[in-house]
PDB file of C-alpha atoms in Angstrom:
ATOM      1  CA  UNK A   1       0.175  -0.354  -0.049  1.00 71.00           C
ATOM      2  CA  UNK A   2       1.258   3.522  -0.549  1.00 77.00           C
ATOM      3  CA  UNK A   3       0.033   6.929   0.314  1.00 77.00           C
ATOM      4  CA  UNK A   4      -0.504   9.405  -2.036  1.00 81.00           C
ATOM      5  CA  UNK A   5       1.615  12.350  -2.351  1.00 84.00           C
ATOM      6  CA  UNK A   6      -1.172  14.933  -3.600  1.00 87.00           C
ATOM      7  CA  UNK A   7      -5.273  15.214  -2.510  1.00 90.00           C
ATOM      8  CA  UNK A   8      -7.523  17.534  -4.701  1.00 92.00           C
ATOM      9  CA  UNK A   9     -10.666  19.023  -2.696  1.00 93.00           C
ATOM     10  CA  UNK A  10     -13.037  20.366  -5.337  1.00 95.00           C
ATOM     11  CA  UNK A  11     -15.081  22.921  -3.093  1.00 95.00           C
ATOM     12  CA  UNK A  12     -15.772  20.611  -0.324  1.00 94.00           C
ATOM     13  CA  UNK A  13     -17.398  23.088   1.724  1.00 94.00           C
ATOM     14  CA  UNK A  14     -20.367  23.973  -0.762  1.00 93.00           C
ATOM     15  CA  UNK A  15     -23.674  23.398   1.064  1.00 92.00           C
ATOM     16  CA  UNK A  16     -22.378  22.481   4.600  1.00 93.00           C
ATOM     17  CA  UNK A  17     -23.293  24.502   7.880  1.00 96.00           C
ATOM     18  CA  UNK A  18     -20.869  26.555   9.768  1.00 94.00           C
ATOM     19  CA  UNK A  19     -20.261  23.958  11.957  1.00 96.00           C
ATOM     20  CA  UNK A  20     -19.293  21.198   9.482  1.00 95.00           C
ATOM     21  CA  UNK A  21     -17.628  23.953   6.921  1.00 94.00           C
ATOM     22  CA  UNK A  22     -14.833  24.623  10.040  1.00 94.00           C
ATOM     23  CA  UNK A  23     -14.612  21.244  10.475  1.00 94.00           C
ATOM     24  CA  UNK A  24     -13.453  20.753   7.260  1.00 93.00           C
ATOM     25  CA  UNK A  25     -11.121  23.225   6.954  1.00 92.00           C
ATOM     26  CA  UNK A  26      -9.664  22.142  10.179  1.00 91.00           C
ATOM     27  CA  UNK A  27      -9.208  18.934   8.709  1.00 89.00           C
ATOM     28  CA  UNK A  28      -7.709  20.084   5.342  1.00 88.00           C
ATOM     29  CA  UNK A  29      -4.686  22.637   7.305  1.00 86.00           C
ATOM     30  CA  UNK A  30      -3.916  19.313   9.444  1.00 84.00           C
ATOM     31  CA  UNK A  31      -2.977  17.595   7.006  1.00 80.00           C
ATOM     32  CA  UNK A  32       0.613  16.707   6.676  1.00 69.00           C
ATOM     33  CA  UNK A  33       3.370  19.303   4.871  1.00 69.00           C
ATOM     34  CA  UNK A  34       4.399  16.622   2.449  1.00 75.00           C
ATOM     35  CA  UNK A  35       1.309  16.187   1.288  1.00 81.00           C
ATOM     36  CA  UNK A  36       0.319  18.175  -1.711  1.00 85.00           C
ATOM     37  CA  UNK A  37      -3.155  19.855  -1.463  1.00 86.00           C
ATOM     38  CA  UNK A  38      -5.248  21.231  -4.629  1.00 91.00           C
ATOM     39  CA  UNK A  39      -8.467  23.074  -3.425  1.00 93.00           C
ATOM     40  CA  UNK A  40     -10.931  24.639  -5.757  1.00 94.00           C
ATOM     41  CA  UNK A  41     -13.108  27.255  -4.300  1.00 93.00           C
ATOM     42  CA  UNK A  42     -15.172  29.948  -5.291  1.00 91.00           C
ATOM     43  CA  UNK A  43     -14.877  31.116  -1.279  1.00 92.00           C
ATOM     44  CA  UNK A  44     -12.280  33.621  -1.565  1.00 92.00           C
ATOM     45  CA  UNK A  45     -11.792  34.061   2.129  1.00 91.00           C
ATOM     46  CA  UNK A  46     -11.091  29.992   2.490  1.00 92.00           C
ATOM     47  CA  UNK A  47      -8.501  30.140  -0.286  1.00 93.00           C
ATOM     48  CA  UNK A  48      -7.169  33.111   1.670  1.00 90.00           C
ATOM     49  CA  UNK A  49      -6.884  31.409   4.846  1.00 89.00           C
ATOM     50  CA  UNK A  50      -6.017  27.833   4.114  1.00 89.00           C
ATOM     51  CA  UNK A  51      -3.912  28.191   0.766  1.00 91.00           C
ATOM     52  CA  UNK A  52       0.138  29.296   0.227  1.00 90.00           C
ATOM     53  CA  UNK A  53      -0.199  29.134  -3.597  1.00 93.00           C
ATOM     54  CA  UNK A  54      -3.249  30.873  -5.133  1.00 95.00           C
ATOM     55  CA  UNK A  55      -4.277  30.439  -8.736  1.00 96.00           C
ATOM     56  CA  UNK A  56      -6.605  32.682 -10.613  1.00 94.00           C
ATOM     57  CA  UNK A  57      -8.564  31.249 -13.258  1.00 93.00           C
ATOM     58  CA  UNK A  58     -11.436  32.658 -15.230  1.00 91.00           C
ATOM     59  CA  UNK A  59     -13.123  30.581 -18.453  1.00 89.00           C
ATOM     60  CA  UNK A  60     -10.592  28.279 -17.910  1.00 91.00           C
ATOM     61  CA  UNK A  61      -7.364  30.370 -17.949  1.00 93.00           C
ATOM     62  CA  UNK A  62      -4.948  30.728 -15.381  1.00 95.00           C
ATOM     63  CA  UNK A  63      -5.249  34.757 -15.057  1.00 94.00           C
ATOM     64  CA  UNK A  64      -2.358  35.378 -12.130  1.00 95.00           C
ATOM     65  CA  UNK A  65      -0.440  32.783  -9.546  1.00 96.00           C
ATOM     66  CA  UNK A  66       1.497  34.051  -6.398  1.00 96.00           C
ATOM     67  CA  UNK A  67       0.798  33.906  -3.052  1.00 95.00           C
ATOM     68  CA  UNK A  68      -1.889  35.999  -1.075  1.00 92.00           C
ATOM     69  CA  UNK A  69       0.513  38.883  -0.760  1.00 89.00           C
ATOM     70  CA  UNK A  70       1.672  38.697  -4.054  1.00 92.00           C
ATOM     71  CA  UNK A  71      -1.741  38.653  -5.762  1.00 92.00           C
ATOM     72  CA  UNK A  72      -3.252  41.575  -3.102  1.00 88.00           C
ATOM     73  CA  UNK A  73      -0.124  43.514  -4.634  1.00 85.00           C
ATOM     74  CA  UNK A  74      -0.841  43.278  -8.150  1.00 86.00           C
ATOM     75  CA  UNK A  75      -3.694  45.154  -7.769  1.00 83.00           C
ATOM     76  CA  UNK A  76      -4.672  48.696  -7.589  1.00 74.00           C
ATOM     77  CA  UNK A  77      -7.190  48.495  -4.968  1.00 74.00           C
ATOM     78  CA  UNK A  78      -6.074  49.015  -1.550  1.00 83.00           C
ATOM     79  CA  UNK A  79      -6.877  49.808   2.117  1.00 88.00           C
ATOM     80  CA  UNK A  80     -10.890  50.638   2.278  1.00 91.00           C
ATOM     81  CA  UNK A  81     -11.717  52.994   5.259  1.00 94.00           C
ATOM     82  CA  UNK A  82     -14.831  53.737   7.273  1.00 95.00           C
ATOM     83  CA  UNK A  83     -15.190  56.383   9.652  1.00 95.00           C
ATOM     84  CA  UNK A  84     -18.494  57.258  11.289  1.00 96.00           C
ATOM     85  CA  UNK A  85     -18.312  60.807  10.702  1.00 95.00           C
ATOM     86  CA  UNK A  86     -21.941  62.505  11.202  1.00 92.00           C
ATOM     87  CA  UNK A  87     -21.038  65.982  10.017  1.00 91.00           C
ATOM     88  CA  UNK A  88     -18.267  66.195   7.230  1.00 93.00           C
ATOM     89  CA  UNK A  89     -17.066  70.192   5.956  1.00 91.00           C
ATOM     90  CA  UNK A  90     -16.597  70.288   2.149  1.00 92.00           C
ATOM     91  CA  UNK A  91     -13.089  71.222   2.846  1.00 94.00           C
ATOM     92  CA  UNK A  92     -12.024  68.928   4.959  1.00 94.00           C
ATOM     93  CA  UNK A  93     -13.034  66.134   2.350  1.00 93.00           C
ATOM     94  CA  UNK A  94     -11.313  67.686  -0.309  1.00 94.00           C
ATOM     95  CA  UNK A  95      -8.194  67.432   2.112  1.00 95.00           C
ATOM     96  CA  UNK A  96      -8.638  64.039   2.802  1.00 96.00           C
ATOM     97  CA  UNK A  97      -9.535  63.565  -1.459  1.00 93.00           C
ATOM     98  CA  UNK A  98      -6.379  65.703  -2.188  1.00 95.00           C
ATOM     99  CA  UNK A  99      -3.983  63.413   0.410  1.00 94.00           C
ATOM    100  CA  UNK A 100      -1.677  61.597  -2.173  1.00 92.00           C
ATOM    101  CA  UNK A 101      -2.475  58.037  -1.043  1.00 91.00           C
ATOM    102  CA  UNK A 102      -6.215  58.377  -1.214  1.00 93.00           C
ATOM    103  CA  UNK A 103      -8.019  57.300  -4.545  1.00 90.00           C
ATOM    104  CA  UNK A 104     -11.554  58.222  -3.763  1.00 90.00           C
ATOM    105  CA  UNK A 105     -13.145  59.821  -0.436  1.00 93.00           C
ATOM    106  CA  UNK A 106     -16.954  60.174  -0.372  1.00 92.00           C
ATOM    107  CA  UNK A 107     -19.443  60.624   2.135  1.00 93.00           C
ATOM    108  CA  UNK A 108     -22.821  58.946   2.684  1.00 91.00           C
ATOM    109  CA  UNK A 109     -25.182  59.051   5.357  1.00 91.00           C
ATOM    110  CA  UNK A 110     -22.604  60.156   7.924  1.00 93.00           C
ATOM    111  CA  UNK A 111     -20.042  57.462   6.613  1.00 95.00           C
ATOM    112  CA  UNK A 112     -17.227  58.363   5.309  1.00 96.00           C
ATOM    113  CA  UNK A 113     -15.516  56.318   2.923  1.00 94.00           C
ATOM    114  CA  UNK A 114     -12.060  56.164   1.812  1.00 95.00           C
ATOM    115  CA  UNK A 115     -10.152  54.050  -0.882  1.00 91.00           C
ATOM    116  CA  UNK A 116      -6.190  53.948  -0.487  1.00 91.00           C
ATOM    117  CA  UNK A 117      -3.403  53.114  -2.050  1.00 86.00           C
ATOM    118  CA  UNK A 118      -1.646  50.282   0.234  1.00 77.00           C
ATOM    119  CA  UNK A 119       0.204  51.744   2.362  1.00 75.00           C
ATOM    120  CA  UNK A 120       1.710  52.102   5.968  1.00 77.00           C
ATOM    121  CA  UNK A 121       0.453  55.544   7.579  1.00 87.00           C
ATOM    122  CA  UNK A 122      -3.030  55.592   5.639  1.00 90.00           C
ATOM    123  CA  UNK A 123      -5.406  55.928   9.013  1.00 92.00           C
ATOM    124  CA  UNK A 124      -3.049  58.403  10.802  1.00 93.00           C
ATOM    125  CA  UNK A 125      -3.153  60.665   7.867  1.00 94.00           C
ATOM    126  CA  UNK A 126      -6.691  60.502   7.489  1.00 95.00           C
ATOM    127  CA  UNK A 127      -7.240  60.974  11.453  1.00 94.00           C
ATOM    128  CA  UNK A 128      -4.902  63.688  11.520  1.00 95.00           C
ATOM    129  CA  UNK A 129      -6.930  65.632   8.448  1.00 96.00           C
ATOM    130  CA  UNK A 130     -10.202  65.329  10.035  1.00 95.00           C
ATOM    131  CA  UNK A 131      -8.983  66.424  13.803  1.00 94.00           C
ATOM    132  CA  UNK A 132      -7.285  69.331  11.791  1.00 94.00           C
ATOM    133  CA  UNK A 133     -10.397  70.288  10.415  1.00 92.00           C
ATOM    134  CA  UNK A 134     -12.338  70.134  13.754  1.00 93.00           C
ATOM    135  CA  UNK A 135     -14.949  66.867  12.579  1.00 93.00           C
ATOM    136  CA  UNK A 136     -16.283  64.554  15.494  1.00 92.00           C
ATOM    137  CA  UNK A 137     -15.723  60.794  14.347  1.00 93.00           C
ATOM    138  CA  UNK A 138     -16.704  57.242  16.076  1.00 92.00           C
ATOM    139  CA  UNK A 139     -16.156  54.098  14.772  1.00 95.00           C
ATOM    140  CA  UNK A 140     -13.315  53.450  12.475  1.00 95.00           C
ATOM    141  CA  UNK A 141     -13.069  50.279  10.071  1.00 94.00           C
ATOM    142  CA  UNK A 142      -9.796  49.615   8.036  1.00 93.00           C
ATOM    143  CA  UNK A 143      -9.610  46.623   5.763  1.00 90.00           C
ATOM    144  CA  UNK A 144      -6.565  45.673   3.524  1.00 87.00           C
ATOM    145  CA  UNK A 145      -7.539  44.638   0.304  1.00 87.00           C
ATOM    146  CA  UNK A 146      -8.966  40.705  -0.285  1.00 89.00           C
ATOM    147  CA  UNK A 147      -8.699  38.052  -2.507  1.00 91.00           C
ATOM    148  CA  UNK A 148     -12.498  38.774  -3.580  1.00 90.00           C
ATOM    149  CA  UNK A 149     -11.158  42.332  -4.203  1.00 87.00           C
ATOM    150  CA  UNK A 150      -8.126  41.018  -6.760  1.00 89.00           C
ATOM    151  CA  UNK A 151     -10.489  38.322  -8.117  1.00 91.00           C
ATOM    152  CA  UNK A 152     -12.993  41.031  -9.074  1.00 89.00           C
ATOM    153  CA  UNK A 153     -10.036  43.436 -10.506  1.00 87.00           C
ATOM    154  CA  UNK A 154      -8.385  41.152 -12.524  1.00 90.00           C
ATOM    155  CA  UNK A 155     -11.635  39.173 -13.656  1.00 90.00           C
ATOM    156  CA  UNK A 156     -13.788  41.842 -14.095  1.00 84.00           C
ATOM    157  CA  UNK A 157     -16.911  43.322 -12.315  1.00 67.00           C
ATOM    158  CA  UNK A 158     -19.423  42.740 -14.544  1.00 66.00           C
ATOM    159  CA  UNK A 159     -21.859  39.943 -14.363  1.00 65.00           C
ATOM    160  CA  UNK A 160     -21.316  37.183 -17.094  1.00 62.00           C
ATOM    161  CA  UNK A 161     -23.215  34.634 -18.419  1.00 57.00           C
TER     162      UNK A 161
END
């Protein structure tokens, strides 16, 4: 009897409850490092969690391959920042939009939404502008790019048949 060198998982967590999904993912992660694992999924958060090398495919074509970090560095989508700001003056919004790393600054219903290039001081630079402008702010949420962002930027965001 021989041991396999590779194992293929084709969307193993489709249509399972959260407890079963977690158990499946834990089991896959515990498999020996000597075993080559190929994992296919439409769930990018799973891929991000358990895969060391990732290939993004669309219509049977490999479009990008790399580590999680390498793929995220390939795209223009960077950090997303959301801040609860009940009131924000136009001048402060214009100063935020003028920051060199900010690619978009919008306000809607008391929430400031910013798209930024990847950087180490995005949040602190934004907060400094808000404080200088006298803006009152609450909850701050910052999120780096995800594999969903990578997939959508590489394959396109339009729905297709």
